[in-house]
Tab-separated table of C-alpha atoms in Angstrom:
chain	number	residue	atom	x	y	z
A	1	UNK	CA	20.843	-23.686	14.102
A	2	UNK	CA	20.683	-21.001	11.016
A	3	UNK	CA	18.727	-22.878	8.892
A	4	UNK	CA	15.988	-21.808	6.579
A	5	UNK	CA	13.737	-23.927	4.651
A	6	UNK	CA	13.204	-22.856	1.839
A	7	UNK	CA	10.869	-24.629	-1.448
A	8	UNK	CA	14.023	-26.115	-3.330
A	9	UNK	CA	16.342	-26.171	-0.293
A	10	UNK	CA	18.243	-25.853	2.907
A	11	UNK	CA	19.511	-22.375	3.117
A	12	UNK	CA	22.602	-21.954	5.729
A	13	UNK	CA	22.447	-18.422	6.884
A	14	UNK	CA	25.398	-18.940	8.887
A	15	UNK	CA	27.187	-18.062	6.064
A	16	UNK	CA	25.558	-14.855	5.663
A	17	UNK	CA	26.989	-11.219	5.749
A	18	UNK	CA	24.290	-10.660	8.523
A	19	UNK	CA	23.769	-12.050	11.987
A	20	UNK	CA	20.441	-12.838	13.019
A	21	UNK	CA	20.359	-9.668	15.694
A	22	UNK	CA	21.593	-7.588	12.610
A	23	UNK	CA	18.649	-8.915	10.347
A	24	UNK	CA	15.914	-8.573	13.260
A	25	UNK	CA	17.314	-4.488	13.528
A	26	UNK	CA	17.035	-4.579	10.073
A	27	UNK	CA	13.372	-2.060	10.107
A	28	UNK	CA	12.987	-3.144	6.600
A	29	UNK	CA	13.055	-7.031	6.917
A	30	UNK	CA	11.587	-7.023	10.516
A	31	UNK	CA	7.986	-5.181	9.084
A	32	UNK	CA	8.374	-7.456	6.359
A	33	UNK	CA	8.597	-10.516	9.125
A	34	UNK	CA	5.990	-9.024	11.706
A	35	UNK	CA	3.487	-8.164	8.783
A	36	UNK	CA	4.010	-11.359	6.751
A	37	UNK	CA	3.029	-13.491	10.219
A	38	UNK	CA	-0.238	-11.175	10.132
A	39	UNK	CA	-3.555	-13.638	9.275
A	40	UNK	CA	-5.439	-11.067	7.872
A	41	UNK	CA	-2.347	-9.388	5.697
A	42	UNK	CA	-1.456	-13.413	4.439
A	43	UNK	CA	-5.131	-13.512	3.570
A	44	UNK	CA	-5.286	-9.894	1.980
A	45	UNK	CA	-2.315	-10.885	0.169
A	46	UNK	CA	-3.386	-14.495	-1.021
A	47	UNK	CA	-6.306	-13.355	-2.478
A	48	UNK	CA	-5.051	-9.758	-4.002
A	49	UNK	CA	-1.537	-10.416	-4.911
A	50	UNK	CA	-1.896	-13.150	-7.367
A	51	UNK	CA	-0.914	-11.582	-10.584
A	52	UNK	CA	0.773	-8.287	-12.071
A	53	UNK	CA	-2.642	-6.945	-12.825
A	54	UNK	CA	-3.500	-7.752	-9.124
A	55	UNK	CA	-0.771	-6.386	-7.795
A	56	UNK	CA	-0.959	-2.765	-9.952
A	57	UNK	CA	-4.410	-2.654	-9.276
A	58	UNK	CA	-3.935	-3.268	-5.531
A	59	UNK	CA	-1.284	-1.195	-5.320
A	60	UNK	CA	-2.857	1.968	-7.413
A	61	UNK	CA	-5.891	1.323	-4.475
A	62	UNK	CA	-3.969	0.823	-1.331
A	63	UNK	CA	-1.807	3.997	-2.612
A	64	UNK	CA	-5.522	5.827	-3.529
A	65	UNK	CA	-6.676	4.973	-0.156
A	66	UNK	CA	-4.216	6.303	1.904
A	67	UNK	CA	-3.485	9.784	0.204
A	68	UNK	CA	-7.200	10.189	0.677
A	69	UNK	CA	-6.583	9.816	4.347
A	70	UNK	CA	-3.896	11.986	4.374
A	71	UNK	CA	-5.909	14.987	2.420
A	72	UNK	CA	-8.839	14.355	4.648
A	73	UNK	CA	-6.630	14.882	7.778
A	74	UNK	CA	-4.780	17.224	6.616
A	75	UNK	CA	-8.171	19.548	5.117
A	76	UNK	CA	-10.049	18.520	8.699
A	77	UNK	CA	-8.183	17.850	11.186
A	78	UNK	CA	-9.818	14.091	11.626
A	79	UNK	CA	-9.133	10.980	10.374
A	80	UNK	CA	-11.636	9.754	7.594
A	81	UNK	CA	-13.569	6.698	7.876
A	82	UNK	CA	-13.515	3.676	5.871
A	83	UNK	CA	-16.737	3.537	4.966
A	84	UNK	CA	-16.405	7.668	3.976
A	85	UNK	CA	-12.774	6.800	2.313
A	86	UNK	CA	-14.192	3.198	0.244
A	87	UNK	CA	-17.659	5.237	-0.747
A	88	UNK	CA	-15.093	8.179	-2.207
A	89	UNK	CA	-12.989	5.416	-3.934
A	90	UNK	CA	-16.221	4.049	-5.462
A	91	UNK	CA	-17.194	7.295	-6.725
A	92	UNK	CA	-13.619	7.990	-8.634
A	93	UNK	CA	-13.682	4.640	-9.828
A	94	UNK	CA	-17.042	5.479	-11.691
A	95	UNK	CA	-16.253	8.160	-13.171
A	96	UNK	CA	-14.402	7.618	-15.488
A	97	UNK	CA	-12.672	11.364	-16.815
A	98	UNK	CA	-12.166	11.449	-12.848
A	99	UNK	CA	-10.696	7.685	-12.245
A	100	UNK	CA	-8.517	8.878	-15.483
A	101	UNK	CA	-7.554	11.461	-13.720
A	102	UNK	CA	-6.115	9.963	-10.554
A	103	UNK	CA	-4.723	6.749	-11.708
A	104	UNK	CA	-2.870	9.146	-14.227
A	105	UNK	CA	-1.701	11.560	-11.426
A	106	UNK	CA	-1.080	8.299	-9.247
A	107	UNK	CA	0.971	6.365	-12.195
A	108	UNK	CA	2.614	9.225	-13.272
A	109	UNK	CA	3.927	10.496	-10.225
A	110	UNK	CA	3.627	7.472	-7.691
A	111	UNK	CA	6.527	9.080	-6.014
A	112	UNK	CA	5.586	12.650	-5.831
A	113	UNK	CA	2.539	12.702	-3.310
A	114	UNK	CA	2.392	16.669	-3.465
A	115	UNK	CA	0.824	15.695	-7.407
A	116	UNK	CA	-1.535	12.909	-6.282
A	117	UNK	CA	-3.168	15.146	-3.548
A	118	UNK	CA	-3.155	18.304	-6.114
A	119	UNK	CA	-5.227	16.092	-8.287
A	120	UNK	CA	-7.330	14.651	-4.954
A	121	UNK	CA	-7.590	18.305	-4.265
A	122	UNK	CA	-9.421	19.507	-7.635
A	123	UNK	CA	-12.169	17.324	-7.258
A	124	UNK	CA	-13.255	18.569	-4.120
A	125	UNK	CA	-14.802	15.264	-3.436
A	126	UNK	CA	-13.121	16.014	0.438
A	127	UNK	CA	-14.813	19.442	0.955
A	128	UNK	CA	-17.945	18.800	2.522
């Protein structure tokens, strides 16, 4: 039976534009599924995700995190750590002309990674 429950009632997705098969090829919707059924994202997300400040916040860091990986492999050739990559994130953080700095670059031009890394790249916090 199609038939999700939802919090105020019985959805029919029978009626739907979609078929099941469709939805599950859907690459969207089926990361959203397989990383939605993950324990440790439901936790992450619990805890993290509770308000719009939450969410910006975790957001501006999760997006922080990874273009730091991305410079570091890119500069290197290896993959950075996570201790290395949360002790760099620490250090922009207190800072503050630098955590101005990237949370404008990363606001400003959330889309645009090339900006993000140029400003990642000045600070030469990746060099050594």
């Amino acid at each position: 039976m199609n038939k999700i429950l939802s919090t105020s009632s019985l959805i029919d997705i029978s009626n739907s534009n979609c078929s099941s098969a469709e939805l599950l090829n859907n690459s969207f919707y089926n990361d959203l599924g397989e990383i939605m059924e993950d324990p440790k994202y439901t936790n992450f997300f619990d805890k993290y995700f509770s308000t719009t400040l939450d969410i910006q916040s975790t957001l501006f860091y999760m997006k922080l995190y990874r273009e730091l990986q991305i410079k570091y492999k890119d500069r290197k050739g290896i993959d950075l750590d996570k201790m290395t990559n949360i002790a760099v994130i620490n250090y922009i953080m207190n800072l503050p002309d630098l955590r101005r700095s990237v949370m404008k670059a990363i606001v400003d031009n959330y889309s645009d990674d090339s900006k993000i890394k140029k400003v990642i790249s000045e600070t030469n916090l990746l060099t050594n």
